[in-house]
Amino acid sequence: MTLLRSVPRDLYAAAAAVLLVAAAILVGRNVYTYDDLIVGWPPLLGRWDPHLGPGTPAAVLTAVAAVAYGPAVAARLPWRALLPAAWGAAMAWTWSLALIDGWERGIAGRLTTSQEYLSVIDRWRDVPATLRDFNGHILLHSPDNWPAHVAGHPPGATLTYVLLDRIGLGGGGWAGVWTITVGATACVAVLVTVRALAGERLARRAAPFLVLAPAAVWMGTSADGYFAAVAAWAVALLALTVTGRSLWWAAGSGLLFGLTCYLSYGLTLFAVIGAAVLLLGRHGVRERPLLFVPLLAGMAVVPVAFTLAGFDWWEAYHLLVERYYEGAAGVRPYAYWVWANLACTVLITGLATAAGLRRAGGLLARRRGGAVTGEDIRLALLVAAGLLALLVADLSGMSKAETERIWLPFALWLLPACAFLGRPRAWLAAQAVLALLLNHLVATGW
């Protein structure tokens, strides 16, 4: 089947995604109340707030340039130049979207609210003592309980911003700069992975979609964007290792996988994507089974360091589950969120990704056909692993609402499916319009 013949089916997939979002909005607003869902604009955590801002002109110009020139530049630019160009373009897109809400509301004030990490910086003067006592403040009824985001993550998340403060980069502005700058590298990590496992042709086709993702609305400046980048680089370094690079890359991958688990409990599901990388690179694994030595050694570093410092990850996780159901999760209905979460995923990955996933599924269904290339199948399998991790997170019930930010690390691995699409400029335009509408019409929050 040619690319052009698949276009009507792509549109059907996009239409189905639109209907899912529409259903989530209508049901969320008419069947449930705010007290049921505890979100202001279901299925998103936010409120209806049409507005323009200082970032509006830059966001529009960035979108127009990316749509008009992105596919051609991605196809022709030397690979070593494409990676920094993608990082720069992703930062431009994320910064301009964030600044639609202005410097204070869009960037500097994001991580300083009462539920965020910077609100507890003063309680970390003695880091070892705070780590030893961290679990004693997770439950709602515990003395001086941690704010929601601090309690909801291992201390590696908060400690990142504590360390920034210690080196003189304190306050919401620097925290926002760090989060956007690091978070924007996630698209580069995904590109590196796709090229290593599925070839440069598909990586180049995916590049504009990774840059212009609607997810950028939440990548700036939710800490989950930073988490997404750490997890993505863990996968990228593993992909480089299994395709012949130095075993030191395996040690770096393991180190980052370990750190990922101490940034967010739910990102242990990245083991699914890591397993897919090992499967796709199984020939390299068979040739160099010793790669597991530096991989596992690196993976142990962060857990051992935190454990020796007195933090018990398993105890903290069980306390978090209890805290989770003490709060909003005890009210939010699973029957709504188990599918409305997927509507949030549509909003952060866009209609192009819905169409791309349809194509990826079709490739896997007819993988034995002669018209399907091995590179296409490998990319489809990588995307399927990302989708599987996301679906497991959904079914767990530990992500009821706010998945537009919580699932950013998983969503990035769905975006490469757009490499299978024809007419990339049209689909890129749809991605850009969705992001611009979301950022201009809804005051997003977390």
Coordinates of C-alpha atoms in Angstrom, one line a residue:
M1 CA 0.0 0.0 0.0
T2 CA 1.5 3.4 -1.0
L3 CA 1.7 6.3 1.3
L4 CA -1.0 8.2 -0.6
R5 CA -3.5 5.3 -0.5
S6 CA -3.1 5.2 3.3
V7 CA -4.1 8.9 3.7
P8 CA -7.9 8.3 4.1
R9 CA -7.2 5.7 6.8
D10 CA -4.8 8.1 8.5
L11 CA -7.7 10.7 8.6
Y12 CA -10.0 8.1 10.1
A13 CA -7.5 7.5 12.9
A14 CA -7.2 11.2 13.5
A15 CA -10.9 11.5 13.5
A16 CA -11.2 8.7 16.1
A17 CA -8.7 10.6 18.2
V18 CA -10.7 13.8 18.0
L19 CA -13.9 11.9 19.0
L20 CA -12.1 10.5 22.0
V21 CA -11.0 13.9 23.2
A22 CA -14.5 15.3 22.5
A23 CA -16.1 12.5 24.5
A24 CA -13.7 13.1 27.4
I25 CA -14.6 16.8 27.4
L26 CA -18.4 16.2 27.1
V27 CA -18.5 13.4 29.7
G28 CA -16.2 15.3 32.0
R29 CA -18.2 18.4 31.9
N30 CA -21.8 17.0 31.9
V31 CA -21.7 13.7 33.7
Y32 CA -19.2 14.5 36.5
T33 CA -18.6 17.6 38.6
Y34 CA -15.5 19.3 39.7
D35 CA -15.7 17.5 43.0
D36 CA -15.7 14.2 41.2
L37 CA -12.7 14.8 38.8
I38 CA -10.9 17.6 40.6
V39 CA -9.7 19.2 37.4
G40 CA -10.8 22.5 36.0
W41 CA -11.1 21.7 32.3
P42 CA -11.5 17.9 32.0
P43 CA -9.7 15.9 30.9
L44 CA -6.9 18.5 31.5
L45 CA -5.8 20.0 34.8
G46 CA -6.4 23.6 33.9
R47 CA -9.0 26.2 33.2
W48 CA -10.6 27.9 30.2
D49 CA -8.6 31.1 29.7
P50 CA -8.3 32.5 26.2
H51 CA -5.2 34.8 26.2
L52 CA -2.3 36.1 24.2
G53 CA 1.2 36.7 25.6
P54 CA 4.7 37.9 24.8
G55 CA 5.6 34.4 23.5
T56 CA 2.7 34.4 20.9
P57 CA 4.6 35.9 17.9
A58 CA 7.7 33.7 18.5
A59 CA 5.5 30.6 18.9
V60 CA 3.7 31.3 15.6
L61 CA 6.9 32.1 13.7
T62 CA 8.6 29.0 15.1
A63 CA 5.7 26.9 14.0
V64 CA 5.5 28.3 10.5
A65 CA 9.3 27.9 10.1
A66 CA 9.2 24.3 11.3
V67 CA 6.3 23.4 9.1
A68 CA 7.7 25.0 6.0
Y69 CA 11.3 24.0 6.3
G70 CA 11.5 21.3 9.0
P71 CA 11.2 18.2 6.8
A72 CA 13.6 19.5 4.1
V73 CA 16.2 20.6 6.7
A74 CA 15.9 17.3 8.6
A75 CA 16.5 15.4 5.3
R76 CA 19.5 17.4 4.2
L77 CA 21.4 18.6 7.2
P78 CA 24.5 16.5 8.2
W79 CA 23.6 14.2 11.0
R80 CA 26.0 15.7 13.5
A81 CA 24.5 19.1 12.8
L82 CA 20.9 17.8 12.9
L83 CA 21.1 16.8 16.5
P84 CA 22.0 20.3 17.9
A85 CA 19.7 21.9 15.5
A86 CA 16.8 19.7 16.8
W87 CA 17.7 20.6 20.3
G88 CA 17.8 24.3 19.5
A89 CA 14.5 24.1 17.7
A90 CA 12.8 22.2 20.5
M91 CA 14.0 24.8 23.0
A92 CA 12.7 27.6 20.8
W93 CA 9.3 25.9 20.5
T94 CA 9.1 25.2 24.3
W95 CA 10.3 28.6 25.3
S96 CA 8.0 30.4 23.0
L97 CA 5.0 28.4 24.2
A98 CA 5.8 28.9 27.8
L99 CA 6.2 32.6 27.3
I100 CA 2.7 32.9 26.0
D101 CA 1.8 32.9 29.7
G102 CA 4.6 35.4 30.5
W103 CA 7.8 35.0 32.4
E104 CA 6.3 34.7 35.8
R105 CA 3.3 32.5 35.2
G106 CA 4.8 30.6 32.3
I107 CA 8.3 29.9 33.7
A108 CA 9.6 31.4 36.9
G109 CA 6.5 30.7 39.0
R110 CA 5.7 27.1 37.8
L111 CA 7.9 25.2 40.2
T112 CA 7.5 27.6 43.2
T113 CA 3.8 27.0 44.0
S114 CA 2.8 25.4 47.3
Q115 CA 2.7 21.8 45.9
E116 CA 6.0 22.1 44.0
Y117 CA 9.6 21.2 44.7
L118 CA 11.0 24.7 45.4
S119 CA 8.5 25.2 48.2
V120 CA 10.5 22.9 50.4
I121 CA 14.1 23.9 49.6
D122 CA 14.6 25.4 53.1
R123 CA 13.8 22.0 54.6
W124 CA 16.8 20.4 52.9
R125 CA 19.6 22.2 54.8
D126 CA 20.9 18.9 56.1
V127 CA 20.5 16.6 53.1
P128 CA 21.5 13.2 54.7
A129 CA 19.1 13.9 57.7
T130 CA 16.3 14.9 55.3
L131 CA 16.7 11.7 53.3
R132 CA 16.6 9.6 56.4
D133 CA 13.4 11.3 57.5
F134 CA 11.9 11.6 54.1
N135 CA 9.4 8.7 54.4
G136 CA 8.1 10.1 57.7
H137 CA 6.4 13.0 55.9
I138 CA 4.8 11.3 53.0
L139 CA 1.3 10.5 54.4
L140 CA -1.2 13.3 54.7
H141 CA -1.6 12.9 58.5
S142 CA 2.1 12.8 59.1
P143 CA 3.7 15.9 60.8
D144 CA 4.8 18.5 58.3
N145 CA 3.7 16.3 55.4
W146 CA 5.4 16.9 52.1
P147 CA 3.5 18.8 49.4
A148 CA 1.8 16.7 46.7
H149 CA 4.6 16.6 44.1
V150 CA 7.4 16.1 46.7
A151 CA 5.5 13.3 48.4
G152 CA 4.6 11.8 45.0
H153 CA 8.2 11.3 43.8
P154 CA 11.4 9.8 45.2
P155 CA 13.7 12.4 46.7
G156 CA 15.9 12.5 43.6
A157 CA 13.4 14.9 42.0
T158 CA 13.5 17.4 44.8
L159 CA 17.2 17.0 45.4
T160 CA 17.9 18.1 41.8
Y161 CA 16.4 21.5 42.6
V162 CA 18.1 21.6 46.0
L163 CA 21.5 21.1 44.3
L164 CA 20.7 23.8 41.8
D165 CA 20.0 26.1 44.7
R166 CA 23.3 25.1 46.4
I167 CA 25.4 26.0 43.4
G168 CA 23.8 29.5 43.2
L169 CA 21.0 28.8 40.7
G170 CA 18.2 29.2 43.1
G171 CA 14.7 30.4 42.5
G172 CA 12.0 29.6 40.0
G173 CA 13.7 31.3 37.1
W174 CA 16.8 29.1 37.2
A175 CA 14.7 26.0 37.9
G176 CA 12.6 26.8 34.8
V177 CA 15.7 27.3 32.6
W178 CA 17.2 24.0 33.8
T179 CA 14.0 22.1 33.2
I180 CA 13.4 23.5 29.7
T181 CA 17.1 23.2 28.6
V182 CA 17.5 19.6 29.8
G183 CA 13.9 18.6 28.8
A184 CA 14.5 19.7 25.2
T185 CA 17.4 17.3 24.9
A186 CA 14.8 14.4 25.1
C187 CA 14.0 14.8 21.4
V188 CA 17.7 14.4 20.6
A189 CA 17.9 11.2 22.7
V190 CA 14.9 9.7 20.9
L191 CA 16.5 10.6 17.5
V192 CA 19.8 8.9 18.6
T193 CA 17.8 5.8 19.6
V194 CA 15.8 5.6 16.4
R195 CA 18.9 6.0 14.2
A196 CA 20.8 3.3 16.1
L197 CA 17.9 0.8 16.0
A198 CA 15.9 1.6 12.9
G199 CA 18.2 3.7 10.7
E200 CA 18.9 7.3 9.8
R201 CA 16.1 7.6 7.2
L202 CA 13.4 7.1 9.7
A203 CA 15.1 9.2 12.4
R204 CA 15.3 12.1 9.9
R205 CA 11.6 11.7 9.1
A206 CA 10.7 11.7 12.8
A207 CA 12.8 14.7 13.7
P208 CA 10.4 17.6 12.9
F209 CA 7.6 15.8 14.8
L210 CA 9.8 15.4 17.9
V211 CA 10.7 19.1 17.7
L212 CA 7.1 20.4 17.1
A213 CA 5.3 18.1 19.6
P214 CA 2.3 19.5 21.4
A215 CA 3.9 18.0 24.5
A216 CA 6.1 21.1 24.6
V217 CA 3.1 22.9 26.2
W218 CA 3.8 20.8 29.3
M219 CA 7.6 20.3 28.8
G220 CA 8.0 24.0 29.8
T221 CA 8.3 23.9 32.7
S222 CA 7.0 20.7 34.4
A223 CA 9.7 18.7 36.1
D224 CA 8.3 15.7 34.2
G225 CA 10.0 17.1 31.1
Y226 CA 13.3 16.9 32.9
F227 CA 12.4 13.3 34.0
A228 CA 11.6 12.5 30.3
A229 CA 15.0 13.6 29.2
V230 CA 16.9 11.5 31.8
A231 CA 14.8 8.4 30.9
A232 CA 15.3 9.0 27.1
W233 CA 19.0 9.3 27.4
A234 CA 19.1 6.1 29.4
V235 CA 17.4 4.4 26.5
A236 CA 19.6 6.1 23.9
L237 CA 22.9 5.1 25.6
L238 CA 21.6 1.5 25.8
A239 CA 20.7 1.6 22.1
L240 CA 24.2 2.8 21.2
T241 CA 25.7 0.0 23.3
V242 CA 23.8 -2.8 21.7
T243 CA 24.6 -1.5 18.2
G244 CA 28.4 -1.6 18.8
R245 CA 29.5 1.4 20.8
S246 CA 31.8 1.2 23.8
L247 CA 30.7 -0.7 26.9
W248 CA 31.1 2.6 28.8
W249 CA 27.8 3.7 27.2
A250 CA 26.2 0.7 29.0
A251 CA 27.5 2.1 32.3
G252 CA 26.1 5.5 31.5
S253 CA 22.8 4.0 30.5
G254 CA 22.6 2.0 33.8
L255 CA 23.4 5.1 35.8
L256 CA 20.6 7.1 34.1
F257 CA 18.1 4.2 34.5
G258 CA 18.9 4.1 38.2
L259 CA 18.5 7.9 38.4
T260 CA 15.2 7.7 36.5
C261 CA 13.7 5.4 39.2
Y262 CA 14.7 7.9 41.9
L263 CA 13.0 10.7 40.0
S264 CA 9.6 9.1 39.5
Y265 CA 8.3 5.8 40.8
G266 CA 6.2 5.3 37.6
L267 CA 9.2 5.4 35.4
T268 CA 10.3 2.0 36.5
L269 CA 8.0 1.1 33.5
F270 CA 10.9 2.2 31.3
A271 CA 12.1 -1.3 31.8
V272 CA 9.6 -2.2 29.0
I273 CA 11.3 0.2 26.6
G274 CA 14.7 -1.0 27.7
A275 CA 13.7 -4.6 27.1
A276 CA 12.6 -3.6 23.6
V277 CA 16.0 -2.1 22.9
L278 CA 17.7 -5.3 24.1
L279 CA 15.4 -7.3 21.9
L280 CA 16.0 -5.2 18.8
G281 CA 19.8 -5.2 19.5
R282 CA 19.9 -8.9 20.4
H283 CA 22.6 -9.7 17.9
G284 CA 24.9 -7.1 19.6
V285 CA 23.9 -8.5 23.0
R286 CA 24.9 -12.0 21.9
E287 CA 28.2 -10.8 20.6
R288 CA 29.0 -8.9 23.8
P289 CA 27.1 -10.3 26.7
L290 CA 29.6 -8.6 29.0
L291 CA 27.6 -5.3 28.4
F292 CA 25.4 -6.4 31.3
V293 CA 28.2 -6.0 33.7
P294 CA 28.7 -2.2 33.3
L295 CA 24.9 -1.8 32.7
L296 CA 24.0 -3.4 36.0
A297 CA 26.9 -1.8 37.8
G298 CA 25.8 1.6 36.6
M299 CA 22.2 0.8 37.5
A300 CA 23.2 0.1 41.1
V301 CA 25.0 3.4 41.8
V302 CA 22.0 5.7 42.5
P303 CA 19.9 3.1 44.5
V304 CA 22.9 2.2 46.6
A305 CA 23.8 5.8 47.3
F306 CA 20.2 6.7 48.4
T307 CA 19.9 3.5 50.4
L308 CA 23.2 4.2 52.2
A309 CA 22.0 7.7 52.9
G310 CA 18.9 6.2 54.7
F311 CA 16.1 6.4 52.1
D312 CA 14.0 3.3 51.6
W313 CA 12.5 3.3 48.1
W314 CA 10.1 0.4 48.6
E315 CA 8.7 1.7 51.9
A316 CA 8.3 5.2 50.3
Y317 CA 6.5 3.7 47.3
H318 CA 4.0 1.9 49.6
L319 CA 3.5 5.0 51.6
L320 CA 2.9 7.0 48.4
V321 CA 0.2 4.6 47.3
E322 CA -1.5 5.2 50.7
R323 CA -1.1 8.9 50.3
Y324 CA -2.4 8.8 46.7
Y325 CA -5.7 7.3 47.9
E326 CA -5.9 9.6 50.8
G327 CA -6.1 12.5 48.4
A328 CA -7.6 13.1 45.0
A329 CA -7.2 9.6 43.7
G330 CA -9.6 8.4 46.4
V331 CA -12.3 10.5 44.7
R332 CA -11.4 10.5 41.0
P333 CA -13.4 7.7 39.2
Y334 CA -11.3 5.1 37.5
A335 CA -14.1 4.4 35.1
Y336 CA -13.6 7.8 33.6
W337 CA -9.9 8.3 33.8
V338 CA -8.9 4.9 32.4
W339 CA -10.0 6.2 29.0
A340 CA -9.9 9.9 29.5
N341 CA -6.2 9.6 30.3
L342 CA -5.8 8.4 26.7
A343 CA -7.6 11.6 25.5
C344 CA -4.9 13.5 27.4
T345 CA -2.3 11.5 25.5
V346 CA -3.9 12.6 22.2
L347 CA -3.5 16.2 23.3
I348 CA 0.2 15.9 24.1
T349 CA 1.1 13.7 21.1
G350 CA -1.2 15.2 18.5
L351 CA -3.4 13.8 15.6
A352 CA -0.3 13.0 13.6
T353 CA 0.7 10.5 16.2
A354 CA -2.7 8.9 16.2
A355 CA -2.3 8.4 12.4
G356 CA 1.3 7.2 12.8
L357 CA 0.3 4.7 15.4
R358 CA -2.3 3.3 13.0
R359 CA 0.5 2.8 10.4
A360 CA 2.8 1.3 12.9
G361 CA 0.1 -1.2 13.9
G362 CA -0.5 -2.0 10.3
L363 CA 3.2 -2.7 9.7
L364 CA 3.4 -5.1 12.7
A365 CA 0.2 -6.9 11.4
R366 CA 1.8 -7.6 8.0
R367 CA 5.4 -7.8 9.1
R368 CA 6.0 -10.9 7.0
G369 CA 5.0 -9.2 3.8
G370 CA 7.7 -8.4 1.3
A371 CA 6.8 -4.7 1.0
V372 CA 7.7 -4.0 4.7
T373 CA 11.3 -3.2 5.5
G374 CA 13.2 -4.4 8.5
E375 CA 13.8 -0.8 9.6
D376 CA 10.1 0.0 9.5
I377 CA 9.4 -3.1 11.7
R378 CA 12.1 -2.2 14.2
L379 CA 10.7 1.3 14.6
A380 CA 7.2 0.0 14.9
L381 CA 8.3 -2.4 17.7
L382 CA 10.1 0.5 19.5
V383 CA 6.9 2.6 19.4
A384 CA 4.8 -0.4 20.5
A385 CA 7.0 -0.7 23.5
G386 CA 6.4 2.9 24.4
L387 CA 2.7 2.4 24.0
L388 CA 2.7 -0.7 26.1
A389 CA 4.5 1.1 29.0
L390 CA 1.9 3.9 28.8
L391 CA -1.0 1.4 28.7
V392 CA 0.3 -0.4 31.8
A393 CA 0.6 2.9 33.6
D394 CA -3.0 3.6 32.6
L395 CA -4.4 0.3 33.8
S396 CA -2.6 0.6 37.1
G397 CA -4.9 3.3 38.2
M398 CA -1.9 5.2 39.7
S399 CA -2.3 8.0 37.1
K400 CA -5.9 9.3 37.3
A401 CA -5.7 12.7 35.7
E402 CA -2.7 15.0 35.1
T403 CA -1.3 12.5 32.6
E404 CA -0.7 15.4 30.2
R405 CA 2.5 16.0 32.3
I406 CA 3.0 12.7 34.1
W407 CA 3.1 10.7 30.9
L408 CA 5.5 13.0 29.0
P409 CA 8.3 10.5 29.3
F410 CA 6.2 7.8 27.6
A411 CA 4.6 10.1 25.1
L412 CA 7.9 11.0 23.5
W413 CA 8.3 7.4 22.4
L414 CA 5.0 7.5 20.4
L415 CA 6.0 10.5 18.3
P416 CA 8.5 8.6 16.1
A417 CA 5.5 6.8 14.6
C418 CA 5.0 10.0 12.6
A419 CA 8.0 9.0 10.5
F420 CA 5.6 6.6 8.7
L421 CA 3.3 9.4 7.5
G422 CA 3.1 10.9 4.0
R423 CA 2.6 14.6 3.5
P424 CA 4.6 15.6 6.6
R425 CA 4.0 19.3 6.3
A426 CA 0.2 18.9 6.6
W427 CA 0.6 16.7 9.7
L428 CA 3.2 19.1 11.2
A429 CA 0.7 22.0 10.7
A430 CA -1.9 20.0 12.6
Q431 CA 0.5 19.4 15.4
A432 CA 1.5 23.1 15.6
V433 CA -2.1 24.3 15.5
L434 CA -3.1 22.0 18.3
A435 CA -0.3 23.2 20.5
L436 CA -1.0 26.8 19.8
L437 CA -4.7 26.4 20.5
L438 CA -4.1 24.6 23.8
N439 CA -1.6 27.1 25.1
H440 CA -3.7 30.1 24.1
L441 CA -7.1 28.8 25.2
V442 CA -6.4 26.8 28.3
A443 CA -4.4 27.9 31.4
T444 CA -2.5 24.7 32.0
G445 CA -1.5 23.8 35.5
W446 CA -0.2 20.9 37.6

